[in-house]
């Protein structure tokens, strides 16, 4: 079967199972984080749970890692793969449309504006 983003039977079943599983895990997390240890031990017979410190520490660490990635690592990766300012790839590429002859009275064809014309219009002062 080819890979497609369109919905089909097995994908719907897996998606629903992941939805139910994520909700159950979140419910267990909230119960562990909020309910006192004495209640868990006396009423449910659960004698070992990780420290409540981890109920706060894990989400904070995850958000710190996400913020570090979003504000430092991701922009740094983009800066690494961006061509230098004097690289020819910043001016043109293989998909550029070159200017063709204009028929008098007609609409010009779609094309890329050369960087020299852009610079003349933007930065050259008329005396």
PDB file of C-alpha atoms in Angstrom:
ATOM      1  CA  UNK A   1       0.000   0.000   0.000  1.00  0.00           C
ATOM      2  CA  UNK A   2       1.355   3.415  -0.869  1.00  0.00           C
ATOM      3  CA  UNK A   3       1.934   6.020   1.827  1.00  0.00           C
ATOM      4  CA  UNK A   4      -0.839   8.590   1.777  1.00  0.00           C
ATOM      5  CA  UNK A   5      -2.205  11.061   4.304  1.00  0.00           C
ATOM      6  CA  UNK A   6      -5.760  10.115   3.327  1.00  0.00           C
ATOM      7  CA  UNK A   7      -7.804   8.352   6.017  1.00  0.00           C
ATOM      8  CA  UNK A   8      -8.337   4.617   5.792  1.00  0.00           C
ATOM      9  CA  UNK A   9      -9.438   1.865   8.181  1.00  0.00           C
ATOM     10  CA  UNK A  10      -6.241   0.806   9.996  1.00  0.00           C
ATOM     11  CA  UNK A  11      -5.100   4.396  10.435  1.00  0.00           C
ATOM     12  CA  UNK A  12      -8.416   5.278  12.084  1.00  0.00           C
ATOM     13  CA  UNK A  13      -8.153   2.308  14.463  1.00  0.00           C
ATOM     14  CA  UNK A  14      -4.549   3.153  15.413  1.00  0.00           C
ATOM     15  CA  UNK A  15      -5.437   6.805  15.868  1.00  0.00           C
ATOM     16  CA  UNK A  16      -8.355   5.975  18.138  1.00  0.00           C
ATOM     17  CA  UNK A  17      -6.246   3.535  20.166  1.00  0.00           C
ATOM     18  CA  UNK A  18      -3.520   6.168  20.598  1.00  0.00           C
ATOM     19  CA  UNK A  19      -6.149   8.740  21.649  1.00  0.00           C
ATOM     20  CA  UNK A  20      -7.589   6.409  24.300  1.00  0.00           C
ATOM     21  CA  UNK A  21      -4.111   5.363  25.465  1.00  0.00           C
ATOM     22  CA  UNK A  22      -2.909   8.965  25.792  1.00  0.00           C
ATOM     23  CA  UNK A  23      -5.993   9.903  27.803  1.00  0.00           C
ATOM     24  CA  UNK A  24      -5.523   6.930  30.155  1.00  0.00           C
ATOM     25  CA  UNK A  25      -1.838   7.760  30.666  1.00  0.00           C
ATOM     26  CA  UNK A  26      -2.702  11.413  31.350  1.00  0.00           C
ATOM     27  CA  UNK A  27      -5.411  10.377  33.833  1.00  0.00           C
ATOM     28  CA  UNK A  28      -2.958   8.085  35.671  1.00  0.00           C
ATOM     29  CA  UNK A  29      -0.390  10.909  35.723  1.00  0.00           C
ATOM     30  CA  UNK A  30      -2.884  13.363  37.215  1.00  0.00           C
ATOM     31  CA  UNK A  31      -3.986  10.809  39.829  1.00  0.00           C
ATOM     32  CA  UNK A  32      -0.358  10.143  40.760  1.00  0.00           C
ATOM     33  CA  UNK A  33       0.487  13.847  40.915  1.00  0.00           C
ATOM     34  CA  UNK A  34      -2.575  15.065  42.831  1.00  0.00           C
ATOM     35  CA  UNK A  35      -3.736  12.263  45.128  1.00  0.00           C
ATOM     36  CA  UNK A  36      -1.732  11.985  48.388  1.00  0.00           C
ATOM     37  CA  UNK A  37       0.436   8.902  48.907  1.00  0.00           C
ATOM     38  CA  UNK A  38      -1.556   7.850  51.962  1.00  0.00           C
ATOM     39  CA  UNK A  39      -4.772   7.620  49.939  1.00  0.00           C
ATOM     40  CA  UNK A  40      -3.045   5.605  47.226  1.00  0.00           C
ATOM     41  CA  UNK A  41      -1.621   3.227  49.853  1.00  0.00           C
ATOM     42  CA  UNK A  42      -4.706   2.860  52.082  1.00  0.00           C
ATOM     43  CA  UNK A  43      -7.479   2.660  49.474  1.00  0.00           C
ATOM     44  CA  UNK A  44      -5.727   1.147  46.470  1.00  0.00           C
ATOM     45  CA  UNK A  45      -2.950  -0.835  48.143  1.00  0.00           C
ATOM     46  CA  UNK A  46      -0.261   0.830  46.035  1.00  0.00           C
ATOM     47  CA  UNK A  47       2.891   0.970  48.104  1.00  0.00           C
ATOM     48  CA  UNK A  48       5.448   2.265  45.632  1.00  0.00           C
ATOM     49  CA  UNK A  49       5.148   5.319  43.431  1.00  0.00           C
ATOM     50  CA  UNK A  50       7.914   7.589  42.248  1.00  0.00           C
ATOM     51  CA  UNK A  51       8.448  10.757  44.233  1.00  0.00           C
ATOM     52  CA  UNK A  52       6.004  13.619  43.617  1.00  0.00           C
ATOM     53  CA  UNK A  53       9.049  15.691  42.661  1.00  0.00           C
ATOM     54  CA  UNK A  54       9.038  13.912  39.290  1.00  0.00           C
ATOM     55  CA  UNK A  55       5.419  14.939  38.672  1.00  0.00           C
ATOM     56  CA  UNK A  56       6.663  18.525  38.433  1.00  0.00           C
ATOM     57  CA  UNK A  57      10.228  17.971  37.214  1.00  0.00           C
ATOM     58  CA  UNK A  58       9.475  15.914  34.090  1.00  0.00           C
ATOM     59  CA  UNK A  59       7.072  18.451  32.493  1.00  0.00           C
ATOM     60  CA  UNK A  60       9.435  21.323  33.333  1.00  0.00           C
ATOM     61  CA  UNK A  61      12.399  19.486  31.814  1.00  0.00           C
ATOM     62  CA  UNK A  62      10.342  18.645  28.718  1.00  0.00           C
ATOM     63  CA  UNK A  63       9.257  22.270  28.263  1.00  0.00           C
ATOM     64  CA  UNK A  64      12.819  23.480  28.804  1.00  0.00           C
ATOM     65  CA  UNK A  65      14.077  21.053  26.161  1.00  0.00           C
ATOM     66  CA  UNK A  66      11.320  22.159  23.770  1.00  0.00           C
ATOM     67  CA  UNK A  67      12.110  25.852  24.328  1.00  0.00           C
ATOM     68  CA  UNK A  68      15.830  25.217  23.854  1.00  0.00           C
ATOM     69  CA  UNK A  69      15.137  23.436  20.590  1.00  0.00           C
ATOM     70  CA  UNK A  70      12.647  26.043  19.363  1.00  0.00           C
ATOM     71  CA  UNK A  71      14.684  29.134  20.194  1.00  0.00           C
ATOM     72  CA  UNK A  72      18.293  27.926  19.844  1.00  0.00           C
ATOM     73  CA  UNK A  73      18.787  24.658  17.998  1.00  0.00           C
ATOM     74  CA  UNK A  74      16.193  25.037  15.206  1.00  0.00           C
ATOM     75  CA  UNK A  75      17.321  28.564  14.193  1.00  0.00           C
ATOM     76  CA  UNK A  76      20.967  27.432  14.377  1.00  0.00           C
ATOM     77  CA  UNK A  77      20.251  24.534  12.013  1.00  0.00           C
ATOM     78  CA  UNK A  78      18.523  26.924   9.602  1.00  0.00           C
ATOM     79  CA  UNK A  79      21.485  29.306   9.733  1.00  0.00           C
ATOM     80  CA  UNK A  80      23.859  26.427   8.973  1.00  0.00           C
ATOM     81  CA  UNK A  81      21.972  25.343   5.859  1.00  0.00           C
ATOM     82  CA  UNK A  82      21.455  28.881   4.519  1.00  0.00           C
ATOM     83  CA  UNK A  83      23.914  29.754   1.728  1.00  0.00           C
ATOM     84  CA  UNK A  84      26.378  32.600   2.275  1.00  0.00           C
ATOM     85  CA  UNK A  85      25.481  36.053   1.028  1.00  0.00           C
ATOM     86  CA  UNK A  86      28.013  35.887  -1.800  1.00  0.00           C
ATOM     87  CA  UNK A  87      26.908  32.406  -2.890  1.00  0.00           C
ATOM     88  CA  UNK A  88      25.277  32.192  -6.328  1.00  0.00           C
ATOM     89  CA  UNK A  89      22.366  30.230  -4.814  1.00  0.00           C
ATOM     90  CA  UNK A  90      21.158  33.382  -3.051  1.00  0.00           C
ATOM     91  CA  UNK A  91      20.721  35.056  -6.448  1.00  0.00           C
ATOM     92  CA  UNK A  92      19.342  32.315  -8.684  1.00  0.00           C
ATOM     93  CA  UNK A  93      18.678  28.603  -8.868  1.00  0.00           C
ATOM     94  CA  UNK A  94      17.711  25.961 -11.427  1.00  0.00           C
ATOM     95  CA  UNK A  95      14.023  26.906 -11.182  1.00  0.00           C
ATOM     96  CA  UNK A  96      14.526  30.576 -12.131  1.00  0.00           C
ATOM     97  CA  UNK A  97      12.486  31.853 -15.057  1.00  0.00           C
ATOM     98  CA  UNK A  98      14.583  33.945 -17.431  1.00  0.00           C
ATOM     99  CA  UNK A  99      13.132  37.023 -19.083  1.00  0.00           C
ATOM    100  CA  UNK A 100      11.896  36.450 -22.636  1.00  0.00           C
ATOM    101  CA  UNK A 101      11.126  38.844 -25.464  1.00  0.00           C
ATOM    102  CA  UNK A 102       8.114  41.048 -24.951  1.00  0.00           C
ATOM    103  CA  UNK A 103       5.628  41.312 -27.804  1.00  0.00           C
ATOM    104  CA  UNK A 104       4.675  44.930 -28.263  1.00  0.00           C
ATOM    105  CA  UNK A 105       1.249  45.600 -26.836  1.00  0.00           C
ATOM    106  CA  UNK A 106       1.159  42.236 -25.094  1.00  0.00           C
ATOM    107  CA  UNK A 107       1.415  41.152 -21.497  1.00  0.00           C
ATOM    108  CA  UNK A 108       4.972  40.183 -20.538  1.00  0.00           C
ATOM    109  CA  UNK A 109       5.588  36.573 -19.594  1.00  0.00           C
ATOM    110  CA  UNK A 110       6.124  35.657 -15.975  1.00  0.00           C
ATOM    111  CA  UNK A 111       9.807  35.754 -15.087  1.00  0.00           C
ATOM    112  CA  UNK A 112      12.174  36.423 -12.218  1.00  0.00           C
ATOM    113  CA  UNK A 113      13.513  39.935 -11.842  1.00  0.00           C
ATOM    114  CA  UNK A 114      17.328  39.966 -12.005  1.00  0.00           C
ATOM    115  CA  UNK A 115      19.016  41.066  -8.769  1.00  0.00           C
ATOM    116  CA  UNK A 116      20.738  43.926 -10.601  1.00  0.00           C
ATOM    117  CA  UNK A 117      17.386  45.480 -11.540  1.00  0.00           C
ATOM    118  CA  UNK A 118      16.094  45.068  -8.009  1.00  0.00           C
ATOM    119  CA  UNK A 119      19.167  46.786  -6.572  1.00  0.00           C
ATOM    120  CA  UNK A 120      18.911  49.635  -9.122  1.00  0.00           C
ATOM    121  CA  UNK A 121      15.273  50.278  -8.183  1.00  0.00           C
ATOM    122  CA  UNK A 122      15.861  50.020  -4.437  1.00  0.00           C
ATOM    123  CA  UNK A 123      19.256  51.605  -3.883  1.00  0.00           C
ATOM    124  CA  UNK A 124      20.271  53.763  -6.883  1.00  0.00           C
ATOM    125  CA  UNK A 125      19.453  57.409  -6.317  1.00  0.00           C
ATOM    126  CA  UNK A 126      18.341  59.513  -9.217  1.00  0.00           C
ATOM    127  CA  UNK A 127      20.096  62.914  -9.383  1.00  0.00           C
TER     128      UNK A 127
END
